[in-house]
Amino acid sequence: MPDIAFVKPALPRGGALVLCMTEGDPPAGLAREAEDASGGLLSRALEAAGFKGRKGHATTLYGLGPWTRVVAVGLGKAAELSAEAAEAAGGAIAPAVAQEREATVAAEALDPALAAQLGFGAVLRAWRFDRYRTKEKEEDKPKLERLAIATGNAAASKSAFAPLRAVADGVFLARELVSEPPNVLHPVEFAERCKGLERLGVEVEVMGPKELKRLGFGAMLGVAQGSAHEARMVVMQWKGAPRGKKQKPLALIGKGVTFDTGGISIKPAGGMEDMKWDMAGAGAVVGAMAALAGRKAKADVVGLVGLVENMPSGTAQRPGDVVKTASGQTVEVINTDAEGRLVLADVMWYCQDRFDPRGMVDLATLTGAIIIALGHEHAGLFSNDETLAQQVIAAGAAVGEKCWRMPLADAYDKQIKSDIADMKNVGGRPGGSITAAQFLQRFTNGKPWAHLDIAGTAWSSKDAATVPKGATAFGVRLLDRLVAETMEEG
Amino acid sequence: MLKVSFRRAEPDPGLPVVRPVAAVPAGFEVLAAARNFRAQAGQVLEPAAAPRHVFVGTGAWTRRDCETAGAAVVAHLADAPHLQLDARGIAPERACMIAAGAALRAWRFDLHRTRDVRPGPSRLTVLTEDPAAAKDAWEGVVAPVRGCLFARDLVAEPANHLTTKSFVKRLEGLAEHGIHVDVLGRKRLARAGFGALLAVGAGGSTPPLLAVLRWRGSIAAPPVAFVGKGIVFDTGGLSIKPAQGMAAMRADMAGAAACAGAMLSLALRRSPAPAVAVLAIAENATDARSYRPSDVLRTLSGRTVEVVDTDAEGRLVLTDALHYAVDRFRPRAVVDLATLTGAIVSALGHHRAGLFGNDAALTAALAAAGEAVGEALWPMPIGESHRADLASDIADIRQCVPSARGEGGWATRFIPDACHAAAFLREFVGEGVPWAHCDIAGVDTQDAPHPLGPAGPTGFGVRLLDALVAAQFEEEDHHVSP
């Protein structure tokens, strides 16, 4: 991961040079100087390459001036500069200079905050998960150690960057957890890693099967009973609200199925390997807690994750089993592959009972149906609270983690009526994501609640501006922004 | 259809009487409490038998509440052939809306039963102080009801009875209400270049046809256009469907039927709004002449389409119909209705149709109309990636995305096909025309009785479009998109 430094504008004498340019404008500032130093070659080369300065576009030129390479990066139109454009530029820079040890970025076109945002985009894009590569060739490894961003007010950029760097660390933690293979990251190991947040000042409690049984977590333990690994629930508390301004906490709840075979209702083999990321909701919650603590958010937030592995075995839960949840409500398990909602049911009920939160936001890779509904650009948002829903949508839109509202209604709730218990855990194919949300709603106890079905957005099959392919950490930035916008005002 | 008449009279003691109430009636508090009757819309309270005298709750007297109440009464008194609605002291408009609900719920399709036809409510006498005023109000209220039932009758017909030809024959019958009907047969379609519609219908036992219905209206404005998918039977073609559930595919023309029903409604109530319906009618059969997966079609718009799956035929016929509607009529707005995708059923189930579009004002107006008439929609996205997914190796666009069944990851099992279909259709509407697409695959038919009808075809869309026109298009200067 490169260090990000903010420096006064000055052309470097060598190494890589990155020029951030607005669309349709002639080179200015350092770019102007580089243009002169290259004897006017720069403009002509850019024109020949078809570079126009469009948002997130990058063109690399070799053999100009004293530099190993010159990368021109587009910011879009000068009048439309935004955090998103700056991040996209940073995201385009990272791969373009990955083979350099150092690069200087001419970013005078950006104000200090946007310059920081550019650095943020660069680190988000530069992240990779190479823990299990043992034979990678030296020339294939990224080498970038330092990205020096030249900006008008380096000190202001530096202080704007600090909290972003903390958020990036939260994103990285989530991506790492999601990327880890399931033989390494089982519930016990996951809980162990949550303990690492104590370094940041987060209070972390880990509960095992004994305590969960005492709390009446029959649904979650039912899911876990086929696994060789014990279940865990982790409760993380960040108490950042200033003294005298104590507030009801916001609760973040994550589904953490470290591997989902489907259980006895076993999944088809093709693509099952992806089920290591069936804990991406929990990963996002842990990442968000790390982000909030890392930037010392002035808010009280609790994060809860339910960690289990869903396996078929002689001790596994069967279709037809009836389990009793922590709320006292009973559930007929029709399909053991609809296990996420069983885990969340107990954790959500416990959460609202213990913390009486101002609101609960749960994240879960819950249904394939949400991909059929929306695809991969939006997470599905379900909520019983108009205000909270709008806040979540706004926070997501601001950070590029888009949510699409989906409906809830009694008519859908009827689909999960059971002949033997208070409800069953699936409502059939029609409206599959909606009936899953209806199920969860029965465990909110009427508290304000938003549910994000992130099955389509947790993992990406291709690179995006600031998100390399693979684990996206969808939700970390959204939750961080939600807290910043709704709890840290004033 | 339920025969509704209006009389100024005392109730006939020999017949069941229904009294609409917005509150628990005086003297019945104990019974109401015991039966949990709170006069909510559609709640029925029957104090004593013979003669049957029932109260029905009307909630807040909204259109939906009144219709729900009327329908509930018919469901409750299902074996009574003749009902009386005691609407004395109730505004005639409200009485009519209750009668409309009753007529919707009383619809049945017994055409193909030859014996033991079960009797049901067939007459409703509305008792009112002012029968003339009530009759006047009824003219407006009954129009969308008739349109809806016209659509239900079409949808209910099995495909050996409702061929492409007999479908247009029935549409031609609408001429008696002042609707101009033009039918384009194979020759005209070929000459004009309806490559998609012709390909989809190539294997059918009766030919593909385009029906164009026009209602002149009375204001000087471009028409609002309805475009309907009218696949009289959908086997899936060479990409044949599994046998189980295929029988339901007789209803794959419900979009076209709804558009036609809406036209009938506008004509019956003499709507001032000019309107046109363009209905793409074909049978998607498995045949030696059927089009194939991998075929490239040239659509009416000139764009070429790669066929991936012959069972995604609805969007193909709609491309030609949409292009024709926009190109020929330059409409103020286009709304298409189609039983288009199974994906919308996975997404929204059977309680809401999917709503897509390129114009926020039009989609908002449709959503509001849907809430008002109890035909609920839910807005769905067309994202950049949905369009990008349709890039074709050989043609301008491909028609859908094949399922990879888990190859390349778990998520490849799940295709956002409803969004893909909407992204596909959008390409054929072009810029500058407000367009909305209603994917009604989950709501065209209900397996169980629903608030405004028995199990079977719902006629979904007729009352929706009628309400949309009434709210948005009956004034010259009122354009839905400012």
PDB file of C-alpha atoms in Angstrom, chain A residues 87-306:
ATOM      1  CA  GLU A  87     -11.646   9.495  -6.355  1.00  0.00           C
ATOM      2  CA  ALA A  88     -12.046   8.158  -9.865  1.00  0.00           C
ATOM      3  CA  ALA A  89      -8.890  10.027 -10.888  1.00  0.00           C
ATOM      4  CA  GLY A  90      -7.046   8.546  -7.930  1.00  0.00           C
ATOM      5  CA  GLY A  91      -8.401   5.151  -8.883  1.00  0.00           C
ATOM      6  CA  ALA A  92      -7.075   5.574 -12.402  1.00  0.00           C
ATOM      7  CA  ILE A  93      -3.657   6.665 -11.154  1.00  0.00           C
ATOM      8  CA  ALA A  94      -2.999   3.648  -8.946  1.00  0.00           C
ATOM      9  CA  PRO A  95      -2.736   0.998 -11.678  1.00  0.00           C
ATOM     10  CA  ALA A  96      -1.013   3.430 -14.077  1.00  0.00           C
ATOM     11  CA  VAL A  97       1.956   3.946 -11.740  1.00  0.00           C
ATOM     12  CA  ALA A  98       1.916   0.572  -9.981  1.00  0.00           C
ATOM     13  CA  GLN A  99       5.307  -0.349 -11.437  1.00  0.00           C
ATOM     14  CA  GLU A 100       6.970   2.850 -10.148  1.00  0.00           C
ATOM     15  CA  ARG A 101       8.376   3.236  -6.656  1.00  0.00           C
ATOM     16  CA  GLU A 102       7.405   6.872  -6.440  1.00  0.00           C
ATOM     17  CA  ALA A 103       5.149   9.164  -8.346  1.00  0.00           C
ATOM     18  CA  THR A 104       4.324  12.828  -8.101  1.00  0.00           C
ATOM     19  CA  VAL A 105       0.751  13.874  -8.824  1.00  0.00           C
ATOM     20  CA  ALA A 106       0.105  17.416 -10.037  1.00  0.00           C
ATOM     21  CA  ALA A 107      -3.300  18.073  -8.480  1.00  0.00           C
ATOM     22  CA  GLU A 108      -3.416  21.862  -8.157  1.00  0.00           C
ATOM     23  CA  ALA A 109      -6.726  21.890 -10.000  1.00  0.00           C
ATOM     24  CA  LEU A 110      -8.268  20.333  -6.891  1.00  0.00           C
ATOM     25  CA  ASP A 111      -9.040  22.099  -3.638  1.00  0.00           C
ATOM     26  CA  PRO A 112      -7.431  20.589  -0.525  1.00  0.00           C
ATOM     27  CA  ALA A 113     -10.411  18.372   0.282  1.00  0.00           C
ATOM     28  CA  LEU A 114     -10.633  16.996  -3.242  1.00  0.00           C
ATOM     29  CA  ALA A 115      -6.875  16.429  -3.347  1.00  0.00           C
ATOM     30  CA  ALA A 116      -7.321  14.283  -0.244  1.00  0.00           C
ATOM     31  CA  GLN A 117     -10.185  12.492  -1.947  1.00  0.00           C
ATOM     32  CA  LEU A 118      -7.861  11.744  -4.858  1.00  0.00           C
ATOM     33  CA  GLY A 119      -5.371  10.128  -2.493  1.00  0.00           C
ATOM     34  CA  PHE A 120      -8.256   8.160  -1.010  1.00  0.00           C
ATOM     35  CA  GLY A 121      -9.256   6.892  -4.446  1.00  0.00           C
ATOM     36  CA  ALA A 122      -5.682   5.862  -5.154  1.00  0.00           C
ATOM     37  CA  VAL A 123      -5.249   3.773  -2.010  1.00  0.00           C
ATOM     38  CA  LEU A 124      -8.685   2.180  -2.416  1.00  0.00           C
ATOM     39  CA  ARG A 125      -7.711   1.051  -5.892  1.00  0.00           C
ATOM     40  CA  ALA A 126      -4.153   0.021  -5.002  1.00  0.00           C
ATOM     41  CA  TRP A 127      -5.264  -2.561  -2.432  1.00  0.00           C
ATOM     42  CA  ARG A 128      -4.708  -6.174  -3.289  1.00  0.00           C
ATOM     43  CA  PHE A 129      -4.945  -9.479  -1.493  1.00  0.00           C
ATOM     44  CA  ASP A 130      -1.793 -11.452  -2.157  1.00  0.00           C
ATOM     45  CA  ARG A 131      -1.351 -13.323   1.088  1.00  0.00           C
ATOM     46  CA  TYR A 132      -1.544 -16.682  -0.612  1.00  0.00           C
ATOM     47  CA  ARG A 133       0.666 -15.977  -3.602  1.00  0.00           C
ATOM     48  CA  THR A 134       4.079 -17.534  -3.100  1.00  0.00           C
ATOM     49  CA  LYS A 135       5.505 -17.539  -6.610  1.00  0.00           C
ATOM     50  CA  GLU A 136       4.569 -14.194  -8.076  1.00  0.00           C
ATOM     51  CA  LYS A 137       7.269 -12.845 -10.356  1.00  0.00           C
ATOM     52  CA  GLU A 138       9.005  -9.721  -9.159  1.00  0.00           C
ATOM     53  CA  GLU A 139       8.019  -7.762 -12.249  1.00  0.00           C
ATOM     54  CA  ASP A 140       4.329  -8.558 -11.694  1.00  0.00           C
ATOM     55  CA  LYS A 141       4.263  -7.190  -8.174  1.00  0.00           C
ATOM     56  CA  PRO A 142       3.140  -3.621  -7.647  1.00  0.00           C
ATOM     57  CA  LYS A 143       5.992  -1.479  -6.370  1.00  0.00           C
ATOM     58  CA  LEU A 144       4.489   1.877  -5.593  1.00  0.00           C
ATOM     59  CA  GLU A 145       5.689   3.043  -2.177  1.00  0.00           C
ATOM     60  CA  ARG A 146       4.898   6.711  -2.178  1.00  0.00           C
ATOM     61  CA  LEU A 147       2.436   8.904  -3.978  1.00  0.00           C
ATOM     62  CA  ALA A 148       3.270  12.592  -3.519  1.00  0.00           C
ATOM     63  CA  ILE A 149       0.254  14.735  -4.294  1.00  0.00           C
ATOM     64  CA  ALA A 150       1.183  18.294  -5.163  1.00  0.00           C
ATOM     65  CA  THR A 151      -1.525  20.645  -4.014  1.00  0.00           C
ATOM     66  CA  GLY A 152      -1.953  24.296  -3.125  1.00  0.00           C
ATOM     67  CA  ASN A 153      -2.439  23.685   0.595  1.00  0.00           C
ATOM     68  CA  ALA A 154      -0.614  20.527   1.589  1.00  0.00           C
ATOM     69  CA  ALA A 155      -1.349  20.878   5.301  1.00  0.00           C
ATOM     70  CA  ALA A 156      -5.091  21.177   4.718  1.00  0.00           C
ATOM     71  CA  SER A 157      -5.063  18.170   2.396  1.00  0.00           C
ATOM     72  CA  LYS A 158      -3.124  16.151   4.920  1.00  0.00           C
ATOM     73  CA  SER A 159      -5.628  16.769   7.680  1.00  0.00           C
ATOM     74  CA  ALA A 160      -8.517  16.063   5.306  1.00  0.00           C
ATOM     75  CA  PHE A 161      -6.853  12.808   4.326  1.00  0.00           C
ATOM     76  CA  ALA A 162      -6.393  11.413   7.847  1.00  0.00           C
ATOM     77  CA  PRO A 163     -10.031  10.397   8.398  1.00  0.00           C
ATOM     78  CA  LEU A 164     -10.264   9.079   4.838  1.00  0.00           C
ATOM     79  CA  ARG A 165      -7.243   6.918   5.464  1.00  0.00           C
ATOM     80  CA  ALA A 166      -9.058   5.480   8.495  1.00  0.00           C
ATOM     81  CA  VAL A 167     -12.069   4.719   6.347  1.00  0.00           C
ATOM     82  CA  ALA A 168      -9.789   3.089   3.784  1.00  0.00           C
ATOM     83  CA  ASP A 169      -8.393   0.883   6.542  1.00  0.00           C
ATOM     84  CA  GLY A 170     -11.942  -0.147   7.396  1.00  0.00           C
ATOM     85  CA  VAL A 171     -12.586  -0.931   3.745  1.00  0.00           C
ATOM     86  CA  PHE A 172      -9.390  -2.983   3.594  1.00  0.00           C
ATOM     87  CA  LEU A 173     -10.277  -4.920   6.702  1.00  0.00           C
ATOM     88  CA  ALA A 174     -13.646  -5.793   5.211  1.00  0.00           C
ATOM     89  CA  ARG A 175     -12.136  -6.753   1.859  1.00  0.00           C
ATOM     90  CA  GLU A 176      -9.578  -8.923   3.581  1.00  0.00           C
ATOM     91  CA  LEU A 177     -12.177 -10.729   5.666  1.00  0.00           C
ATOM     92  CA  VAL A 178     -14.303 -11.328   2.589  1.00  0.00           C
ATOM     93  CA  SER A 179     -11.330 -12.499   0.533  1.00  0.00           C
ATOM     94  CA  GLU A 180     -10.020 -14.974   3.106  1.00  0.00           C
ATOM     95  CA  PRO A 181     -10.746 -18.575   2.197  1.00  0.00           C
ATOM     96  CA  PRO A 182     -13.216 -20.413   4.387  1.00  0.00           C
ATOM     97  CA  ASN A 183     -10.716 -22.942   5.722  1.00  0.00           C
ATOM     98  CA  VAL A 184      -8.860 -20.028   7.248  1.00  0.00           C
ATOM     99  CA  LEU A 185     -11.702 -17.716   8.169  1.00  0.00           C
ATOM    100  CA  HIS A 186     -14.188 -19.794  10.138  1.00  0.00           C
ATOM    101  CA  PRO A 187     -16.365 -18.295  12.854  1.00  0.00           C
ATOM    102  CA  VAL A 188     -13.769 -18.704  15.623  1.00  0.00           C
ATOM    103  CA  GLU A 189     -11.031 -17.069  13.566  1.00  0.00           C
ATOM    104  CA  PHE A 190     -13.385 -14.301  12.416  1.00  0.00           C
ATOM    105  CA  ALA A 191     -14.214 -13.474  16.035  1.00  0.00           C
ATOM    106  CA  GLU A 192     -10.528 -13.474  16.845  1.00  0.00           C
ATOM    107  CA  ARG A 193      -9.931 -10.874  14.152  1.00  0.00           C
ATOM    108  CA  CYS A 194     -12.740  -8.731  15.514  1.00  0.00           C
ATOM    109  CA  LYS A 195     -10.769  -8.608  18.753  1.00  0.00           C
ATOM    110  CA  GLY A 196      -8.167  -6.669  16.801  1.00  0.00           C
ATOM    111  CA  LEU A 197     -10.498  -3.649  16.919  1.00  0.00           C
ATOM    112  CA  GLU A 198      -9.722  -3.263  20.610  1.00  0.00           C
ATOM    113  CA  ARG A 199      -6.502  -1.554  19.521  1.00  0.00           C
ATOM    114  CA  LEU A 200      -8.663   1.219  18.081  1.00  0.00           C
ATOM    115  CA  GLY A 201     -10.637   1.628  21.294  1.00  0.00           C
ATOM    116  CA  VAL A 202     -13.600  -0.539  20.369  1.00  0.00           C
ATOM    117  CA  GLU A 203     -15.061  -2.674  23.159  1.00  0.00           C
ATOM    118  CA  VAL A 204     -15.317  -6.199  21.830  1.00  0.00           C
ATOM    119  CA  GLU A 205     -17.303  -9.064  23.378  1.00  0.00           C
ATOM    120  CA  VAL A 206     -17.232 -12.529  21.895  1.00  0.00           C
ATOM    121  CA  MET A 207     -19.939 -15.040  22.747  1.00  0.00           C
ATOM    122  CA  GLY A 208     -19.802 -18.752  22.057  1.00  0.00           C
ATOM    123  CA  PRO A 209     -22.399 -21.528  21.942  1.00  0.00           C
ATOM    124  CA  LYS A 210     -22.887 -21.669  25.714  1.00  0.00           C
ATOM    125  CA  GLU A 211     -23.813 -18.025  26.048  1.00  0.00           C
ATOM    126  CA  LEU A 212     -25.830 -18.071  22.840  1.00  0.00           C
ATOM    127  CA  LYS A 213     -27.798 -21.033  24.141  1.00  0.00           C
ATOM    128  CA  ARG A 214     -28.441 -19.187  27.371  1.00  0.00           C
ATOM    129  CA  LEU A 215     -29.674 -16.202  25.330  1.00  0.00           C
ATOM    130  CA  GLY A 216     -32.034 -18.507  23.454  1.00  0.00           C
ATOM    131  CA  PHE A 217     -30.411 -18.219  20.023  1.00  0.00           C
ATOM    132  CA  GLY A 218     -32.133 -21.340  18.737  1.00  0.00           C
ATOM    133  CA  ALA A 219     -32.271 -20.191  15.124  1.00  0.00           C
ATOM    134  CA  MET A 220     -28.632 -19.218  14.821  1.00  0.00           C
ATOM    135  CA  LEU A 221     -27.409 -22.307  16.671  1.00  0.00           C
ATOM    136  CA  GLY A 222     -29.584 -24.461  14.443  1.00  0.00           C
ATOM    137  CA  VAL A 223     -27.691 -23.174  11.428  1.00  0.00           C
ATOM    138  CA  ALA A 224     -24.343 -23.771  13.110  1.00  0.00           C
ATOM    139  CA  GLN A 225     -25.044 -27.278  14.372  1.00  0.00           C
ATOM    140  CA  GLY A 226     -23.796 -29.047  11.252  1.00  0.00           C
ATOM    141  CA  SER A 227     -20.401 -27.379  11.327  1.00  0.00           C
ATOM    142  CA  ALA A 228     -17.143 -28.517  12.880  1.00  0.00           C
ATOM    143  CA  HIS A 229     -16.650 -24.904  13.966  1.00  0.00           C
ATOM    144  CA  GLU A 230     -18.485 -23.301  16.846  1.00  0.00           C
ATOM    145  CA  ALA A 231     -20.756 -20.322  16.309  1.00  0.00           C
ATOM    146  CA  ARG A 232     -19.786 -16.895  17.554  1.00  0.00           C
ATOM    147  CA  MET A 233     -21.560 -13.635  18.045  1.00  0.00           C
ATOM    148  CA  VAL A 234     -19.365 -10.582  18.355  1.00  0.00           C
ATOM    149  CA  VAL A 235     -20.620  -7.356  19.888  1.00  0.00           C
ATOM    150  CA  MET A 236     -18.514  -4.291  19.163  1.00  0.00           C
ATOM    151  CA  GLN A 237     -19.171  -0.963  20.842  1.00  0.00           C
ATOM    152  CA  TRP A 238     -17.711   2.333  19.809  1.00  0.00           C
ATOM    153  CA  LYS A 239     -18.516   5.055  22.312  1.00  0.00           C
ATOM    154  CA  GLY A 240     -17.412   8.182  20.532  1.00  0.00           C
ATOM    155  CA  ALA A 241     -20.177  10.622  21.413  1.00  0.00           C
ATOM    156  CA  PRO A 242     -18.798  13.522  23.436  1.00  0.00           C
ATOM    157  CA  ARG A 243     -19.458  13.508  27.181  1.00  0.00           C
ATOM    158  CA  GLY A 244     -22.794  15.063  28.007  1.00  0.00           C
ATOM    159  CA  LYS A 245     -24.010  14.341  24.492  1.00  0.00           C
ATOM    160  CA  LYS A 246     -24.729  10.671  24.968  1.00  0.00           C
ATOM    161  CA  GLN A 247     -27.054   9.323  22.364  1.00  0.00           C
ATOM    162  CA  LYS A 248     -28.941   6.142  21.639  1.00  0.00           C
ATOM    163  CA  PRO A 249     -26.546   4.123  19.538  1.00  0.00           C
ATOM    164  CA  LEU A 250     -26.968   3.254  15.918  1.00  0.00           C
ATOM    165  CA  ALA A 251     -26.781  -0.507  15.510  1.00  0.00           C
ATOM    166  CA  LEU A 252     -25.066  -2.210  12.595  1.00  0.00           C
ATOM    167  CA  ILE A 253     -25.779  -5.897  12.135  1.00  0.00           C
ATOM    168  CA  GLY A 254     -24.039  -8.259   9.767  1.00  0.00           C
ATOM    169  CA  LYS A 255     -24.699 -11.725   8.439  1.00  0.00           C
ATOM    170  CA  GLY A 256     -21.513 -13.706   8.841  1.00  0.00           C
ATOM    171  CA  VAL A 257     -21.855 -17.132   7.277  1.00  0.00           C
ATOM    172  CA  THR A 258     -18.181 -17.913   6.766  1.00  0.00           C
ATOM    173  CA  PHE A 259     -19.093 -20.610   4.292  1.00  0.00           C
ATOM    174  CA  ASP A 260     -22.507 -21.516   3.005  1.00  0.00           C
ATOM    175  CA  THR A 261     -22.884 -24.937   1.430  1.00  0.00           C
ATOM    176  CA  GLY A 262     -26.627 -24.574   1.764  1.00  0.00           C
ATOM    177  CA  GLY A 263     -26.596 -27.289   4.437  1.00  0.00           C
ATOM    178  CA  ILE A 264     -28.821 -30.304   3.815  1.00  0.00           C
ATOM    179  CA  SER A 265     -30.582 -28.220   1.140  1.00  0.00           C
ATOM    180  CA  ILE A 266     -27.197 -28.241  -0.535  1.00  0.00           C
ATOM    181  CA  LYS A 267     -26.324 -25.842  -3.327  1.00  0.00           C
ATOM    182  CA  PRO A 268     -25.261 -26.915  -6.818  1.00  0.00           C
ATOM    183  CA  ALA A 269     -21.481 -27.221  -7.177  1.00  0.00           C
ATOM    184  CA  GLY A 270     -20.980 -24.571  -9.867  1.00  0.00           C
ATOM    185  CA  GLY A 271     -20.028 -21.323  -8.191  1.00  0.00           C
ATOM    186  CA  MET A 272     -20.198 -22.688  -4.659  1.00  0.00           C
ATOM    187  CA  GLU A 273     -16.676 -21.414  -4.002  1.00  0.00           C
ATOM    188  CA  ASP A 274     -18.137 -17.922  -3.959  1.00  0.00           C
ATOM    189  CA  MET A 275     -19.967 -18.800  -0.777  1.00  0.00           C
ATOM    190  CA  LYS A 276     -16.879 -17.837   1.186  1.00  0.00           C
ATOM    191  CA  TRP A 277     -18.197 -14.317   0.845  1.00  0.00           C
ATOM    192  CA  ASP A 278     -21.481 -15.109   2.480  1.00  0.00           C
ATOM    193  CA  MET A 279     -20.078 -13.221   5.452  1.00  0.00           C
ATOM    194  CA  ALA A 280     -19.699  -9.954   3.535  1.00  0.00           C
ATOM    195  CA  GLY A 281     -22.407  -8.285   5.622  1.00  0.00           C
ATOM    196  CA  ALA A 282     -20.482  -9.049   8.781  1.00  0.00           C
ATOM    197  CA  GLY A 283     -17.275  -8.009   7.049  1.00  0.00           C
ATOM    198  CA  ALA A 284     -18.801  -4.642   6.199  1.00  0.00           C
ATOM    199  CA  VAL A 285     -19.972  -4.116   9.775  1.00  0.00           C
ATOM    200  CA  VAL A 286     -16.531  -4.899  11.196  1.00  0.00           C
ATOM    201  CA  GLY A 287     -14.943  -2.677   8.556  1.00  0.00           C
ATOM    202  CA  ALA A 288     -17.328   0.145   9.368  1.00  0.00           C
ATOM    203  CA  MET A 289     -16.576  -0.155  13.098  1.00  0.00           C
ATOM    204  CA  ALA A 290     -12.861   0.035  12.294  1.00  0.00           C
ATOM    205  CA  ALA A 291     -13.440   3.087  10.113  1.00  0.00           C
ATOM    206  CA  LEU A 292     -15.468   4.880  12.780  1.00  0.00           C
ATOM    207  CA  ALA A 293     -13.008   4.100  15.544  1.00  0.00           C
ATOM    208  CA  GLY A 294     -10.045   4.853  13.297  1.00  0.00           C
ATOM    209  CA  ARG A 295     -11.308   8.354  12.597  1.00  0.00           C
ATOM    210  CA  LYS A 296     -12.620   8.738  16.141  1.00  0.00           C
ATOM    211  CA  ALA A 297     -16.186   9.345  15.053  1.00  0.00           C
ATOM    212  CA  LYS A 298     -18.154  11.455  17.527  1.00  0.00           C
ATOM    213  CA  ALA A 299     -20.992   8.990  17.754  1.00  0.00           C
ATOM    214  CA  ASP A 300     -22.108   5.914  19.651  1.00  0.00           C
ATOM    215  CA  VAL A 301     -22.355   2.918  17.381  1.00  0.00           C
ATOM    216  CA  VAL A 302     -22.686  -0.773  18.109  1.00  0.00           C
ATOM    217  CA  GLY A 303     -21.850  -3.492  15.641  1.00  0.00           C
ATOM    218  CA  LEU A 304     -23.081  -7.064  15.958  1.00  0.00           C
ATOM    219  CA  VAL A 305     -22.163  -9.970  13.758  1.00  0.00           C
ATOM    220  CA  GLY A 306     -23.557 -13.485  13.805  1.00  0.00           C
TER     221      GLY A 306
END
